[in-house]
Short mmCIF file of C-alpha atoms and ligand atoms in Angstrom, two decimals:
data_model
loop_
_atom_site.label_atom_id
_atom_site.label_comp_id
_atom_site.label_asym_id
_atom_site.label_seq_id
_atom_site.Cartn_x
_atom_site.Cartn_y
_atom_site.Cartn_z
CA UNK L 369 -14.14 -10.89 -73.16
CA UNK L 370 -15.04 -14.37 -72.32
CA UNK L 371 -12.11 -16.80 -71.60
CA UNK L 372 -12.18 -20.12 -73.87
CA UNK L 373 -13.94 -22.54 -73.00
CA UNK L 374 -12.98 -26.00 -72.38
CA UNK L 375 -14.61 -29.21 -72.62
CA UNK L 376 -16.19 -30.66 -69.06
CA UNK L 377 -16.47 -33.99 -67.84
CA UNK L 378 -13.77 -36.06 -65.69
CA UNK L 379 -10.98 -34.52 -68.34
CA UNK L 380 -11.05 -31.35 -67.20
CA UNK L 381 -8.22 -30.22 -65.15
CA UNK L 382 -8.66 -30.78 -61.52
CA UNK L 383 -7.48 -27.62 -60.33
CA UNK L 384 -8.06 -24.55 -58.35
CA UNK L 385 -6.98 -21.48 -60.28
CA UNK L 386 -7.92 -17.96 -60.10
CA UNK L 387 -7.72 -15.85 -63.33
CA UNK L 388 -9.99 -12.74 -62.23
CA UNK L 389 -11.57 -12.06 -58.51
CA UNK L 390 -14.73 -14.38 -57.73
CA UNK L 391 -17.28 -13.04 -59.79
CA UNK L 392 -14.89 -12.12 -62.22
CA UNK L 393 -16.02 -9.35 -65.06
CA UNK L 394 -17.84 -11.75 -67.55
CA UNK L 395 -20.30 -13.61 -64.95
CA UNK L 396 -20.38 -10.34 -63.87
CA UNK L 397 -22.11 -9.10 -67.32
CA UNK L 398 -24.20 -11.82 -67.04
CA UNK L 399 -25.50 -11.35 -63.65
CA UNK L 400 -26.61 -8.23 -64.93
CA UNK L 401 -28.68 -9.94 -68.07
CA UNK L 402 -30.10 -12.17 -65.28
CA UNK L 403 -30.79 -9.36 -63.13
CA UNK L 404 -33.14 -8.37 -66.22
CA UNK L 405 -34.27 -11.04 -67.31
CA UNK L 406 -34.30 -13.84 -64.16
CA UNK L 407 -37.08 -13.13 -61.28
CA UNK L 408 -35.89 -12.42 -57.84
CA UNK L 409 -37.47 -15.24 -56.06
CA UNK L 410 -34.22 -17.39 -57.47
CA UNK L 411 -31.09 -16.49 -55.41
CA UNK L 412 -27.66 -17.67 -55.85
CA UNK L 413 -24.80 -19.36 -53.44
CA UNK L 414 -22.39 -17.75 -55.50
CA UNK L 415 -22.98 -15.91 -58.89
CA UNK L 416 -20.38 -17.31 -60.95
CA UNK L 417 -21.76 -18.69 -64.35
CA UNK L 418 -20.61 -22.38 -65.27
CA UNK L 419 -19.02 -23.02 -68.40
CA UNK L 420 -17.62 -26.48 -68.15
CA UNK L 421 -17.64 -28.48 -64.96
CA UNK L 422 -16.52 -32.06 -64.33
CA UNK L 423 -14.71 -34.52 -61.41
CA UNK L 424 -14.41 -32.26 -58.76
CA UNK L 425 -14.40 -28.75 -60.32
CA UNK L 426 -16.69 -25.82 -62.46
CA UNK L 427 -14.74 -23.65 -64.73
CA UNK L 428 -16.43 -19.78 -64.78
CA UNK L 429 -17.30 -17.50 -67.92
CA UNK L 430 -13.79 -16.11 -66.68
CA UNK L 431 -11.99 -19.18 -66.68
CA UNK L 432 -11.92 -19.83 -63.09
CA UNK L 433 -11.19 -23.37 -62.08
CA UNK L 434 -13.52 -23.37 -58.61
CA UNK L 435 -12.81 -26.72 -56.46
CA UNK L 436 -16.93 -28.35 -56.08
CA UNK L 437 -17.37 -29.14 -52.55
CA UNK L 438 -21.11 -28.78 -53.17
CA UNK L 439 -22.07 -30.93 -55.70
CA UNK L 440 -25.13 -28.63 -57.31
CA UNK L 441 -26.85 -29.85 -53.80
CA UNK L 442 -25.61 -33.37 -53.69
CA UNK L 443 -26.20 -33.96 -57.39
CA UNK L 444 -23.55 -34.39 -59.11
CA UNK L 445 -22.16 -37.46 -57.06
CA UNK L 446 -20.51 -39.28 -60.21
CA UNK L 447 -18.97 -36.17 -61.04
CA UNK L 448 -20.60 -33.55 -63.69
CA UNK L 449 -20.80 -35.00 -67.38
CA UNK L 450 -19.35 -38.18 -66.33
CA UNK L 451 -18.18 -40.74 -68.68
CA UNK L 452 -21.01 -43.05 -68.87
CA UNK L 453 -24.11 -40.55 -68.36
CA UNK L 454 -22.61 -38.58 -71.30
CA UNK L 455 -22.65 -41.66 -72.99
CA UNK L 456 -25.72 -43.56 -72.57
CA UNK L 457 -27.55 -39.69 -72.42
CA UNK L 458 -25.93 -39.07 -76.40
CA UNK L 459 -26.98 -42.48 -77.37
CA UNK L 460 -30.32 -42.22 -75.89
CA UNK L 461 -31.06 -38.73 -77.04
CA UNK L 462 -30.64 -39.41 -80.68
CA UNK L 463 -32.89 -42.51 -80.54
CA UNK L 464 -35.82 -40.68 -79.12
CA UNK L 465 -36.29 -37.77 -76.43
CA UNK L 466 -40.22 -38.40 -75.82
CA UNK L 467 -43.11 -40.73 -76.09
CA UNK L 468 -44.87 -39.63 -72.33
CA UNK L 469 -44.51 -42.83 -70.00
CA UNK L 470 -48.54 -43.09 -70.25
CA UNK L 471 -48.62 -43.12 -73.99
CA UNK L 472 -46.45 -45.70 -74.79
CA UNK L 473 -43.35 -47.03 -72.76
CA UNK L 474 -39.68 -47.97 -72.94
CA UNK L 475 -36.94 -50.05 -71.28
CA UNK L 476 -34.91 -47.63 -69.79
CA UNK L 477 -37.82 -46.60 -67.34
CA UNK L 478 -38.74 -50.76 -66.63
CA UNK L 479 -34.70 -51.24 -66.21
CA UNK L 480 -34.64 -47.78 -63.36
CA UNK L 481 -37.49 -49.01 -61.35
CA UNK L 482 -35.75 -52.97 -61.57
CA UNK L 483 -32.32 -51.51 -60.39
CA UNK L 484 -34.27 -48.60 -57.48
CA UNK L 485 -35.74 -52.15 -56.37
CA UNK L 486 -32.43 -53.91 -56.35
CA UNK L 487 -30.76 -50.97 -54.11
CA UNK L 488 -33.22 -50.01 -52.07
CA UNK L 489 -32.99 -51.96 -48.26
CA UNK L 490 -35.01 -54.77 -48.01
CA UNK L 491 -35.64 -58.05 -49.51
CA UNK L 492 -39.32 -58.13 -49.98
CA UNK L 493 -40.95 -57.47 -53.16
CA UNK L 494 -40.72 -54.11 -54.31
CA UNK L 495 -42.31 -51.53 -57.12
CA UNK L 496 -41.57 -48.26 -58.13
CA UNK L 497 -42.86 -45.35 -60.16
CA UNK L 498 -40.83 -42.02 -61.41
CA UNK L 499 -41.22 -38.59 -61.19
CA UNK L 500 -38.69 -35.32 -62.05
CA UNK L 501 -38.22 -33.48 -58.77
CA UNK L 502 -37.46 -34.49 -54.88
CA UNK L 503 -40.97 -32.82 -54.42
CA UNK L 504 -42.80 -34.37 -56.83
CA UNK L 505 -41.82 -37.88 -55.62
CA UNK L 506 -42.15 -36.85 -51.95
CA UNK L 507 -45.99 -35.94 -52.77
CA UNK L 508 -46.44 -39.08 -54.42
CA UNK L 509 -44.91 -41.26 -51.96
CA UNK L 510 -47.82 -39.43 -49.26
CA UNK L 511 -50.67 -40.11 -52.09
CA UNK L 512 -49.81 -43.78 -52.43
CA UNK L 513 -49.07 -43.87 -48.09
CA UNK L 514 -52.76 -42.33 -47.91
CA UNK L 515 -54.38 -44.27 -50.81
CA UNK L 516 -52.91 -47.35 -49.39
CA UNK L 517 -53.74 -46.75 -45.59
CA UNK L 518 -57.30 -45.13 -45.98
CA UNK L 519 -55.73 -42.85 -43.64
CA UNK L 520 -54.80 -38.95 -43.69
CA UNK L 521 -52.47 -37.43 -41.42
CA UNK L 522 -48.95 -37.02 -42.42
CA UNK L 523 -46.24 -36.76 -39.52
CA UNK L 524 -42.82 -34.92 -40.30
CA UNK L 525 -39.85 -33.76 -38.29
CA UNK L 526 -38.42 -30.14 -36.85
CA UNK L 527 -35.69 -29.44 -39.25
CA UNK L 528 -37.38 -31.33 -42.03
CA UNK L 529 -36.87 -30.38 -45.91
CA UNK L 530 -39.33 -31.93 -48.05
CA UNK L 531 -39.83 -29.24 -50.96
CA UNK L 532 -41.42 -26.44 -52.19
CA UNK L 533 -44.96 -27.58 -53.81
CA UNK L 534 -48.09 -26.71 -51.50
CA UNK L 535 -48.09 -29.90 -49.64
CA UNK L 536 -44.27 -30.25 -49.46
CA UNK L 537 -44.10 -26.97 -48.33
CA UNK L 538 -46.36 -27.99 -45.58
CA UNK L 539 -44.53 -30.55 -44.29
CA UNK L 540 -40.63 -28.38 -44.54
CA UNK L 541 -40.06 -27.10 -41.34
CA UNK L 542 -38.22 -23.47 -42.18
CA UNK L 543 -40.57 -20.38 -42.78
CA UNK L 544 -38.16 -18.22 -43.96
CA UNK L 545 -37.25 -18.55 -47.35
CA UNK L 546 -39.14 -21.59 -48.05
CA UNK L 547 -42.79 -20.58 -47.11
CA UNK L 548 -43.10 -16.88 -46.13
CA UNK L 549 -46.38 -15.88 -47.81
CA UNK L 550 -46.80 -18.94 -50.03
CA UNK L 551 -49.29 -20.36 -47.70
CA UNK L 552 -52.37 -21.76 -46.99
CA UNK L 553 -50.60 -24.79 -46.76
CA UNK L 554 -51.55 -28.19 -47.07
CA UNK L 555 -53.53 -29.71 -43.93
CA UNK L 556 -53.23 -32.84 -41.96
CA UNK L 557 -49.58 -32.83 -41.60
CA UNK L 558 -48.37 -33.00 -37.91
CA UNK L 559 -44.39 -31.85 -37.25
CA UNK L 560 -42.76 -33.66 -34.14
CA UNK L 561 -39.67 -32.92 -32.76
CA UNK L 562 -36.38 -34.41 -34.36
CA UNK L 563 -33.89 -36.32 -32.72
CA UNK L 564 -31.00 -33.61 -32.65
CA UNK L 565 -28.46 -34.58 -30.54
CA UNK L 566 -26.25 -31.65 -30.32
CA UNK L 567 -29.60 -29.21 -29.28
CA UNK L 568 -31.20 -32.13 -27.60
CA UNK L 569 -32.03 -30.43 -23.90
CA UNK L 570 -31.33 -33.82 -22.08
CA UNK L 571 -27.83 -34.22 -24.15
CA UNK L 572 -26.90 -36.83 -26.73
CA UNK L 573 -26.65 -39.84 -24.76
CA UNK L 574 -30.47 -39.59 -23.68
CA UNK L 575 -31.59 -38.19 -27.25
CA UNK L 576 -32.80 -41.28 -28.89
CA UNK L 577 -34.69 -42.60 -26.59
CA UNK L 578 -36.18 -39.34 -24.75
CA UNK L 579 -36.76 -38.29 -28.66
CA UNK L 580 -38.47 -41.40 -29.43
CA UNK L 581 -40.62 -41.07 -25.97
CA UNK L 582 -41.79 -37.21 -27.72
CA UNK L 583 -42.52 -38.44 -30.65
CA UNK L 584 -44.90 -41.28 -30.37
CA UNK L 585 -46.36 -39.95 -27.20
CA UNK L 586 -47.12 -36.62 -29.07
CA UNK L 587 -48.32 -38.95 -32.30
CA UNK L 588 -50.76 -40.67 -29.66
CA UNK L 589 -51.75 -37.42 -27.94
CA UNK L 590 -52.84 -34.73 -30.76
CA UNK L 591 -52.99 -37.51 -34.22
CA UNK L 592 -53.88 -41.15 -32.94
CA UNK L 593 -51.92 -43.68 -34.20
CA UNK L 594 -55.01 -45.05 -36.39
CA UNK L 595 -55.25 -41.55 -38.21
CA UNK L 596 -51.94 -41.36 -39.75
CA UNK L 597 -51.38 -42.20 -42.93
CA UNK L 598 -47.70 -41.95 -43.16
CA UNK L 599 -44.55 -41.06 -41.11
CA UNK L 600 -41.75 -39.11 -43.70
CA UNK L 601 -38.22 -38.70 -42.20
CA UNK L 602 -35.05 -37.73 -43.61
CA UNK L 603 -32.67 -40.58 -42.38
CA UNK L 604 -29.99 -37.59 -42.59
CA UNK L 605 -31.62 -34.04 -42.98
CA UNK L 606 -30.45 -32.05 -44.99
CA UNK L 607 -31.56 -28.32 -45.52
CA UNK L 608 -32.16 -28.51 -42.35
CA UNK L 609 -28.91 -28.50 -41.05
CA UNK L 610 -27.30 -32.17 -41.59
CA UNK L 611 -28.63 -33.43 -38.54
CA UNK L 612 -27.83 -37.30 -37.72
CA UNK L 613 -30.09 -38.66 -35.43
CA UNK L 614 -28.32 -41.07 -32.98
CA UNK L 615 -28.13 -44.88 -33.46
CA UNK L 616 -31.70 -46.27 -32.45
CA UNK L 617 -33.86 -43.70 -33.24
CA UNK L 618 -34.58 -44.53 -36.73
CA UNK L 619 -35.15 -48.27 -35.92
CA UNK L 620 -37.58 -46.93 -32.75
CA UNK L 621 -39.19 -45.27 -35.26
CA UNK L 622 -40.02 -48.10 -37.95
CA UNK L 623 -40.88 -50.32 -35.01
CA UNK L 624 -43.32 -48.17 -34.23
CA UNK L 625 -44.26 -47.34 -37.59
CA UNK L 626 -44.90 -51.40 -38.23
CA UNK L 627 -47.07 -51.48 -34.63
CA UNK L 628 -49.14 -48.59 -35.96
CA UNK L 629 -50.05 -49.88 -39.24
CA UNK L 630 -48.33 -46.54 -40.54
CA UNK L 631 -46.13 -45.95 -43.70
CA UNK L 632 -42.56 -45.17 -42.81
CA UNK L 633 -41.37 -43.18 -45.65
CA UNK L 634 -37.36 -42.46 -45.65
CA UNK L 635 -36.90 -39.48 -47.41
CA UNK L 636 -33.36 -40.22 -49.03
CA UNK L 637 -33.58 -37.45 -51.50
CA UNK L 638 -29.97 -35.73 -50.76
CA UNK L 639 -28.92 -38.55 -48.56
CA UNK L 640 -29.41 -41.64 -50.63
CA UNK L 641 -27.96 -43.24 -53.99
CA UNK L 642 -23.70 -43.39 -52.08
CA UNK L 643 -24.24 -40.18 -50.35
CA UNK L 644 -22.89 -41.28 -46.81
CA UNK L 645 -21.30 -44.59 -47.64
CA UNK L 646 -24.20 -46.81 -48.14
CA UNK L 647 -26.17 -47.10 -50.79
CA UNK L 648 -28.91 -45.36 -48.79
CA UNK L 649 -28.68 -43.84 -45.25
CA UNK L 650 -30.96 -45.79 -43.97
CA UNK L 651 -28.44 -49.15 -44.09
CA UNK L 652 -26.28 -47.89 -41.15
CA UNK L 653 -28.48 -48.98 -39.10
CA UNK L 654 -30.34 -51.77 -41.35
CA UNK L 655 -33.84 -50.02 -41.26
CA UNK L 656 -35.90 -50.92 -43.72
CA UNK L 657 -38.11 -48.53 -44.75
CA UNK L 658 -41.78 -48.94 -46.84
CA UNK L 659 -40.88 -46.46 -49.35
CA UNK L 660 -38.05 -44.83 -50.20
CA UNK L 661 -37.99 -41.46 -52.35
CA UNK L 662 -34.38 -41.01 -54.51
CA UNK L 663 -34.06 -37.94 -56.53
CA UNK L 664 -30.67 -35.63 -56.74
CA UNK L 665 -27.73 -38.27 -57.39
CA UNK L 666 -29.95 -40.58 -59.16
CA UNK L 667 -29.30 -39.27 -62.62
CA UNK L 668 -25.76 -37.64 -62.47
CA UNK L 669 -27.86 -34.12 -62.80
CA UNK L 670 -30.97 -34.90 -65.17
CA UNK L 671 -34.02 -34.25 -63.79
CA UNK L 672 -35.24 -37.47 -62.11
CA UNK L 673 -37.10 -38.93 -59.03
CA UNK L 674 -38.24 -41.98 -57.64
CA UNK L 675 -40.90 -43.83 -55.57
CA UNK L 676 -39.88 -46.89 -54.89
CA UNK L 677 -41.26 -49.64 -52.19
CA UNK L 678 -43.62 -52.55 -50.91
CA UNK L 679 -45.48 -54.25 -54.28
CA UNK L 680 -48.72 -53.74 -52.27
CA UNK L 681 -48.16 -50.40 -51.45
CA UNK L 682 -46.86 -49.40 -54.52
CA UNK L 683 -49.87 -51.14 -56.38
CA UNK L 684 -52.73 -49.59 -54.38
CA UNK L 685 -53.16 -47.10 -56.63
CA UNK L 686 -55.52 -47.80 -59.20
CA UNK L 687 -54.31 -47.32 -63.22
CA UNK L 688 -53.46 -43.29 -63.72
CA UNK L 689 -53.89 -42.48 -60.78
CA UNK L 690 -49.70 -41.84 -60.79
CA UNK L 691 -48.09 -39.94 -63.48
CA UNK L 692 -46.97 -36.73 -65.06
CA UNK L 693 -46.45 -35.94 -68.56
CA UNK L 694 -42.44 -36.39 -68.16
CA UNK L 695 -41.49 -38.02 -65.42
CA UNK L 696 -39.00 -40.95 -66.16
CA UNK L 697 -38.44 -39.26 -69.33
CA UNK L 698 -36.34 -41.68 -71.36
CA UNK L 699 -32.86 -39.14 -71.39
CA UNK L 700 -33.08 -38.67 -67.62
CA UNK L 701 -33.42 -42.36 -67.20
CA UNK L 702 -30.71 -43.34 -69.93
CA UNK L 703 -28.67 -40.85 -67.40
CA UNK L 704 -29.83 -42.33 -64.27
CA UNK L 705 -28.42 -45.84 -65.74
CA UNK L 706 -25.26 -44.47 -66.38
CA UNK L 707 -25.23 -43.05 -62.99
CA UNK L 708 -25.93 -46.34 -61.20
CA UNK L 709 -23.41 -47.99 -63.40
CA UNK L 710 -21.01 -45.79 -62.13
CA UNK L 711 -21.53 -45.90 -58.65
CA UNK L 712 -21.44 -49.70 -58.98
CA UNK L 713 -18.34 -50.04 -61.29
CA UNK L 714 -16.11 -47.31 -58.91
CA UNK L 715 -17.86 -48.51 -55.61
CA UNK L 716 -18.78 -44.92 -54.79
CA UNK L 717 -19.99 -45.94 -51.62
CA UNK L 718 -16.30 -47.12 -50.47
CA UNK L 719 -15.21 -43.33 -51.92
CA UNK L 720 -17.76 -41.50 -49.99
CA UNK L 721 -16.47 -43.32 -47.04
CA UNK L 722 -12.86 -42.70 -47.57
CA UNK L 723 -13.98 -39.18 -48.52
CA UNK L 724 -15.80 -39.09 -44.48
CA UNK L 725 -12.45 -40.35 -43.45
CA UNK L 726 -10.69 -37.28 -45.34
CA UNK L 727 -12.86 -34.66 -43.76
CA UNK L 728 -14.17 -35.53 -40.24
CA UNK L 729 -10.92 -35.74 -38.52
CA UNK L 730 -9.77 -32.53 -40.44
CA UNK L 731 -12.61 -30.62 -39.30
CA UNK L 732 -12.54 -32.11 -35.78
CA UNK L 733 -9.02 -30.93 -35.51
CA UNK L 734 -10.62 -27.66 -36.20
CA UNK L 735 -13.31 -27.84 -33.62
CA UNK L 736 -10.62 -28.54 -31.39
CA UNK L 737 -8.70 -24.86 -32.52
CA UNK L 738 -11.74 -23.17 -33.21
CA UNK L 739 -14.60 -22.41 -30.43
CA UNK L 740 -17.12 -21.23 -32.95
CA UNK L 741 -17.80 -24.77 -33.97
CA UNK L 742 -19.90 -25.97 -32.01
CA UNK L 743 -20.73 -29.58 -33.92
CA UNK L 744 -18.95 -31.91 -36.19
CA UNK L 745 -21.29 -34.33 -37.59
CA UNK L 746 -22.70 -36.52 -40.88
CA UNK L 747 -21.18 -39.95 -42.83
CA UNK L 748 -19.44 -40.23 -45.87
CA UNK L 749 -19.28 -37.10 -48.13
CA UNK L 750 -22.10 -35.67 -46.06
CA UNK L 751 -20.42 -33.72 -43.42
CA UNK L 752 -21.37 -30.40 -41.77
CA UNK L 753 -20.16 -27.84 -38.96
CA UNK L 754 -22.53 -26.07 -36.72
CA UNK L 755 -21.00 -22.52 -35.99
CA UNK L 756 -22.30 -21.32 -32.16
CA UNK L 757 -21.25 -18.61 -30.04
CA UNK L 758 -18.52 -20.27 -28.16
CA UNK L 759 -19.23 -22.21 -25.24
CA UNK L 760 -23.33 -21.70 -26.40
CA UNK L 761 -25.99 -23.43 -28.27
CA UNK L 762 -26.29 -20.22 -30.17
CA UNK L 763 -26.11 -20.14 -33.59
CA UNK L 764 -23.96 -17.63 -35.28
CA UNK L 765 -25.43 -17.73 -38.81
CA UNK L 766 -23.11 -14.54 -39.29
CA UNK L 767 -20.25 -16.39 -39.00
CA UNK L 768 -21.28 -19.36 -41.11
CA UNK L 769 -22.22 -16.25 -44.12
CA UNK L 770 -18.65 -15.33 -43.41
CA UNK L 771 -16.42 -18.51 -43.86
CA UNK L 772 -18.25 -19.29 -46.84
CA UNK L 773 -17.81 -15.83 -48.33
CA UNK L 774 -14.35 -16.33 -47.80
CA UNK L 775 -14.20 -19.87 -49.28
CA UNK L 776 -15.83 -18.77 -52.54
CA UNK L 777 -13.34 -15.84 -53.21
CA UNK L 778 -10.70 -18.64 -52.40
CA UNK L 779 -12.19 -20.57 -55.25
CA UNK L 780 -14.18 -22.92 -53.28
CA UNK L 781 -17.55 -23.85 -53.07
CA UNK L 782 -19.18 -24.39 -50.01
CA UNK L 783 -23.18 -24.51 -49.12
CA UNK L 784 -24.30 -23.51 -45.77
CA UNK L 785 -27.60 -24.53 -44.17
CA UNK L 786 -29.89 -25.16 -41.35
CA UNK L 787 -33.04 -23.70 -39.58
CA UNK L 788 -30.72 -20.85 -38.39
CA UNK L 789 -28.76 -20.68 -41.12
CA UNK L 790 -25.63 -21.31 -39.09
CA UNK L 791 -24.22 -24.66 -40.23
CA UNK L 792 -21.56 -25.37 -43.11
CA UNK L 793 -21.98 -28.07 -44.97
CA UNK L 794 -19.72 -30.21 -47.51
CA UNK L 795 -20.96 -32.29 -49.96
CA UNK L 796 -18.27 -32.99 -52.64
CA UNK L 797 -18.78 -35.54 -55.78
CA UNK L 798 -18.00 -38.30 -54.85
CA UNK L 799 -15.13 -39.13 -57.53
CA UNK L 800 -13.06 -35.71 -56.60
CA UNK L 801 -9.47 -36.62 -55.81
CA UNK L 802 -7.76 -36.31 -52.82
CA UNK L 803 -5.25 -33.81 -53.84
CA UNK L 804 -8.16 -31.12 -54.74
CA UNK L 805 -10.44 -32.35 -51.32
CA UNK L 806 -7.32 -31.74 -49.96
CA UNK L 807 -7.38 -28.11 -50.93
CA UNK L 808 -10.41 -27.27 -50.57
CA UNK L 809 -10.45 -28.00 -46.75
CA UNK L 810 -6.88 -26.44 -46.34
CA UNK L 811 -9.17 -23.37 -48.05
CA UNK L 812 -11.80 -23.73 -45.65
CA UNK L 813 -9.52 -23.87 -42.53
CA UNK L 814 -7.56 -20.74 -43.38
CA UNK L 815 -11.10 -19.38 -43.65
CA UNK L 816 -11.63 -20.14 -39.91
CA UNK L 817 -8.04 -18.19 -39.13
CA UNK L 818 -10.36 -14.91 -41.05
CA UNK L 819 -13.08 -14.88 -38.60
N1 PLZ B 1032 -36.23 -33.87 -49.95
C1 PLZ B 1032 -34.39 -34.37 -48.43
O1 PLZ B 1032 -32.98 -32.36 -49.87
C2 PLZ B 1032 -34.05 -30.89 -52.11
C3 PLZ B 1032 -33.40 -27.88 -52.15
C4 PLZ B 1032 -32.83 -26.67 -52.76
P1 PLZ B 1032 -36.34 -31.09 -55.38
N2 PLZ B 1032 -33.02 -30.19 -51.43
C5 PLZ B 1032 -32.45 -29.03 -52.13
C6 PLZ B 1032 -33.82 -25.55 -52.77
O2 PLZ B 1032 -33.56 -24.55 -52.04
O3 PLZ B 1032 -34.82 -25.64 -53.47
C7 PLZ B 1032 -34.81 -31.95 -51.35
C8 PLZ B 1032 -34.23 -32.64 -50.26
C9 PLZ B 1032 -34.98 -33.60 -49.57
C10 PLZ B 1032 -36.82 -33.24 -50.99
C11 PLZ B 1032 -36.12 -32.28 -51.72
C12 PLZ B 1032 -36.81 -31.64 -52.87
O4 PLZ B 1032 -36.18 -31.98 -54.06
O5 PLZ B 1032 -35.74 -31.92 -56.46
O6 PLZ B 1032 -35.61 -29.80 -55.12
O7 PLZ B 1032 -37.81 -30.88 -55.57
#
């Protein structure tokens, strides 16, 4: 028997409650039709199947009410079915669904790229073009760095998540699951080592600027400056385990970027569009990037993705050589606008902000009682914990498993992540009150006193 369903969006009540265990008997069921039916490749954080969602919860096939601390992978940041995506979305998918960007064209896609201009740092003239996937945009922001440079090599980070095409695939750091036996990978893309402050052998006050010393030396040692095309850098990384470089890194790295003639590319995919507080990551520190690729929050959970940058870069590329038959389809953008709306109209940067404010002194406080955490780091509503054998650098991915585990039986979703698999990461919508945040970390916590 499958428990009513109610309707989502931000009326949905924002609760925890727990009808059955977590899976209860009807996602059950249908884990065993996917089972069937669904390859393998395609795992699961937690095997619950949505029914209605909204604000800062999913209800379950069982009627579970599970508090979102995840966000579908920083997605959802206005909330799921929000007000004014469903909206513009219904309006805009009775008009038409369709025409191909390259057959004929709309406003909706002109009025994206205007407002990914707008938002994006800088005040030079910009362009943009739009795609469906993170990927996808990340590959086209390298085709229009390379067709713009004449150049070829592509320089990426340790840590770095960029994707799962070929050449994205090249350029993410993490074999396992991302690219055991998928390859021959892509060529011409050089990893250097990230800024990590917590790992960083010297410590974190010499990071940035040993880190920046690395990087360009190893860029002028084994690429040459004159060869590289583009430099592509998560401003926060993400998969990778939430790693915030330290103040001066990023700006070292533009600086050099500019010197070089070389394309810095700020991959802003999970951390962009309110994410940590700014509109983009990048603005902590006021770096302004050449191009910026947005995906994830863009479009309150349609499939979209942008390119967006200098007018001369942008404009390189000669007519079709950009495209796809459905990127900046005309529902995804109608979704994206609502989106943007809504960031603008609640100042979603100011909530991610207060939403840091909620959970970095919460989870320092558990640092402080808890010797397995190792790190407390991120901005906004993209925080993490790095789990460690105490008084080590070694990661206890084990323990990470566990505490999430835990949370998602308690009704709570949390996402883990990083090259060792060892970090905990929290990335709630941005719009979830602070009664249910509340909960959810009082969740996680007692999860810590489980270990
Ligand atoms: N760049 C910085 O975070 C997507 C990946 C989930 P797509 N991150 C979630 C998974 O396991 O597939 C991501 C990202 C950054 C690029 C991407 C890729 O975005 O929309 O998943 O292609």
């Amino acid at each position: 028997m499958t428990a009513p369903v109610p309707a989502g969006g931000p009326t949905l009540p924002q609760q925890r409650r727990l009808l059955t265990e977590v899976p209860g008997p009807a996602s059950r069921e249908l884990f065993e039709r996917r089972q069937r039916s669904v390859a393998r490749g395609l795992s699961h954080v937690l095997p619950v199947f949505v029914t209605a969602a909204g604000g800062g919860v999913l209800v379950d096939a069982d009627g579970n009410s599970l508090i979102d601390l995840g966000s579908g992978i920083a997605v959802t940041s206005v909330g799921n079915s929000a007000e004014l995506v469903v909206s513009r979305v219904t309006e805009q998918v009775a008009q038409f669904t369709h025409t191909c960007f390259m057959v004929a064209p709309y406003e909706g896609y002109v009025e994206v790229c205007e407002q990914l201009n707008r938002l994006t740092p800088g005040e030079h003239e910009k362009k943009s073009a739009l795609f469906n996937s993170g990927a996808e945009a990340v590959e086209n922001a390298v085709k229009i760095a390379r067709h713009a440079t004449g150049r070829e090599a592509v320089v990426v980070f340790d840590h770095a998540y960029h994707g799962r095409t070929n050449l994205t695939m090249a350029m993410t750091a993490k074999n396992m699951p991302y690219k055991q036996g998928f390859g021959p990978f892509a060529g011409e893309v050089y990893r250097v080592p990230m800024a990590y402050p917590f790992r960083w052998p010297g410590g974190p006050a010499a990071c940035a600027a040993e880190a920046l010393d690395v990087v360009t030396g190893l860029i002028h040692a084994q690429v040459g400056e004159e060869n590289v095309a583009a430099l592509v850098i998560e401003p926060i990384q993400g998969e990778g385990g939430f790693v915030v470089p330290p103040d001066g890194f990023l700006p070292g790295l533009a600086k050099f970027c500019r010197t070089n003639g070389i394309v810095f590319i700020a991959d802003e995919i999970q951390s962009g569009l309110c994410r940590t507080g700014d509109w983009f990551a990048v603005d902590h520190e006021g770096v302004v990037p050449d191009l910026v690729t947005t995906a994830k929050g863009i479009a309150g959970g349609l499939p979209l993705a942008g390119v967006t940058g200098r007018a001369e870069l942008m404009d390189a590329v000669h007519p079709g050589g950009l495209g796809g038959t459905y990127g900046g389809n005309p529902v995804a953008c109608a979704a994206a606008l609502g989106a943007i709306d809504t960031m603008q109209k609640q100042d979603l940067p100011a909530a991610a902000r207060a939403i840091g404010d909620v959970m970095l002194p919460r989870l320092r406080k558990l640092a402080a009682q808890y010797p397995v955490i190792g790190d407390v780091r991120g901005r906004g509503a993209m925080v993490a914990v790095e789990l460690v054998r105490p008084g080590t650098l070694e990661p206890d991915a084990a323990a990470a498993s566990k505490i999430a585990k835990t949370c998602h039986a308690a009704g709570v979703i949390v996402l883990t992540c990083g090259t060792y698999g060892n970090v905990l990461r929290l990335l709630p919508p941005l719009v979830i009150g602070t009664e249910l945040l509340d909960e959810g970390l009082s969740v996680l916590a007692d999860a810590f006193g489980t270990l």
